Amino acid sequence: MAIVPAPWFATLNDKEQLFTLPLSGDQAIGSLFLQYRTSTVEWKLRLIASLRRTLTAWYR
């Protein structure tokens, strides 16, 4: 999980399994993104999914 500037994220070549949540205003300029890897173990997948649900509700 990371907060990165939007122009940096825009230059990435492989965004297939990246999920972004735009941040605006005083929160940040850029996006929070979570990446699922094929080697990610199940408990990490659940943690990432939980963070994504929670943060989506908070920042929208």
PDB file of C-alpha atoms in Angstrom:
ATOM      1  CA  MET A   1       0.000   0.000   0.000  1.00  0.00           C
ATOM      2  CA  ALA A   2       1.361   3.423  -0.885  1.00  0.00           C
ATOM      3  CA  ILE A   3       0.377   6.994  -1.522  1.00  0.00           C
ATOM      4  CA  VAL A   4       1.965   8.238  -4.719  1.00  0.00           C
ATOM      5  CA  PRO A   5       1.610  11.308  -6.959  1.00  0.00           C
ATOM      6  CA  ALA A   6      -0.846  10.874  -9.834  1.00  0.00           C
ATOM      7  CA  PRO A   7       1.803  11.589 -12.546  1.00  0.00           C
ATOM      8  CA  TRP A   8       4.051   8.846 -11.146  1.00  0.00           C
ATOM      9  CA  PHE A   9       1.199   6.339 -11.183  1.00  0.00           C
ATOM     10  CA  ALA A  10       0.241   7.362 -14.727  1.00  0.00           C
ATOM     11  CA  THR A  11       3.690   6.346 -16.003  1.00  0.00           C
ATOM     12  CA  LEU A  12       3.482   2.747 -14.730  1.00  0.00           C
ATOM     13  CA  ASN A  13       3.407   0.156 -17.502  1.00  0.00           C
ATOM     14  CA  ASP A  14       1.710  -2.740 -15.698  1.00  0.00           C
ATOM     15  CA  LYS A  15      -1.398  -1.632 -13.790  1.00  0.00           C
ATOM     16  CA  GLU A  16      -3.382  -4.842 -14.287  1.00  0.00           C
ATOM     17  CA  GLN A  17      -3.702  -5.770 -10.605  1.00  0.00           C
ATOM     18  CA  LEU A  18      -3.413  -2.316  -9.065  1.00  0.00           C
ATOM     19  CA  PHE A  19      -6.454  -0.814  -7.422  1.00  0.00           C
ATOM     20  CA  THR A  20      -6.494   2.921  -6.839  1.00  0.00           C
ATOM     21  CA  LEU A  21      -8.452   5.207  -4.598  1.00  0.00           C
ATOM     22  CA  PRO A  22      -8.115   8.881  -5.597  1.00  0.00           C
ATOM     23  CA  LEU A  23      -7.282  11.251  -2.757  1.00  0.00           C
ATOM     24  CA  SER A  24      -8.036  14.949  -3.003  1.00  0.00           C
ATOM     25  CA  GLY A  25      -7.894  18.177  -1.073  1.00  0.00           C
ATOM     26  CA  ASP A  26      -5.962  18.161   2.175  1.00  0.00           C
ATOM     27  CA  GLN A  27      -5.831  14.338   2.158  1.00  0.00           C
ATOM     28  CA  ALA A  28      -3.218  14.027  -0.584  1.00  0.00           C
ATOM     29  CA  ILE A  29      -2.593  14.705  -4.233  1.00  0.00           C
ATOM     30  CA  GLY A  30      -2.402  11.341  -5.902  1.00  0.00           C
ATOM     31  CA  SER A  31      -3.792   7.902  -5.262  1.00  0.00           C
ATOM     32  CA  LEU A  32      -3.633   5.194  -2.684  1.00  0.00           C
ATOM     33  CA  PHE A  33      -3.090   1.895  -4.418  1.00  0.00           C
ATOM     34  CA  LEU A  34      -3.183  -1.704  -3.292  1.00  0.00           C
ATOM     35  CA  GLN A  35      -1.542  -4.459  -5.295  1.00  0.00           C
ATOM     36  CA  TYR A  36      -2.474  -8.116  -5.349  1.00  0.00           C
ATOM     37  CA  ARG A  37       0.320 -10.439  -6.399  1.00  0.00           C
ATOM     38  CA  THR A  38      -0.220 -14.010  -7.507  1.00  0.00           C
ATOM     39  CA  SER A  39       2.048 -15.115  -4.661  1.00  0.00           C
ATOM     40  CA  THR A  40       0.083 -13.218  -1.985  1.00  0.00           C
ATOM     41  CA  VAL A  41      -1.076 -15.530   0.792  1.00  0.00           C
ATOM     42  CA  GLU A  42      -4.767 -15.697   1.726  1.00  0.00           C
ATOM     43  CA  TRP A  43      -4.566 -13.744   4.988  1.00  0.00           C
ATOM     44  CA  LYS A  44      -2.834 -10.859   3.199  1.00  0.00           C
ATOM     45  CA  LEU A  45      -5.524 -10.866   0.504  1.00  0.00           C
ATOM     46  CA  ARG A  46      -8.185 -10.589   3.225  1.00  0.00           C
ATOM     47  CA  LEU A  47      -6.275  -7.774   4.919  1.00  0.00           C
ATOM     48  CA  ILE A  48      -5.902  -5.844   1.659  1.00  0.00           C
ATOM     49  CA  ALA A  49      -9.596  -6.311   0.847  1.00  0.00           C
ATOM     50  CA  SER A  50     -10.562  -5.088   4.310  1.00  0.00           C
ATOM     51  CA  LEU A  51      -8.311  -2.029   4.039  1.00  0.00           C
ATOM     52  CA  ARG A  52      -9.732  -1.248   0.624  1.00  0.00           C
ATOM     53  CA  ARG A  53     -13.338  -1.412   1.884  1.00  0.00           C
ATOM     54  CA  THR A  54     -12.577   0.718   4.937  1.00  0.00           C
ATOM     55  CA  LEU A  55     -10.549   3.352   3.112  1.00  0.00           C
ATOM     56  CA  THR A  56     -13.034   3.600   0.251  1.00  0.00           C
ATOM     57  CA  ALA A  57     -15.781   4.501   2.714  1.00  0.00           C
ATOM     58  CA  TRP A  58     -13.525   7.003   4.486  1.00  0.00           C
ATOM     59  CA  TYR A  59     -12.210   8.885   1.446  1.00  0.00           C
ATOM     60  CA  ARG A  60     -15.355   9.083  -0.699  1.00  0.00           C
TER      61      ARG A  60
END
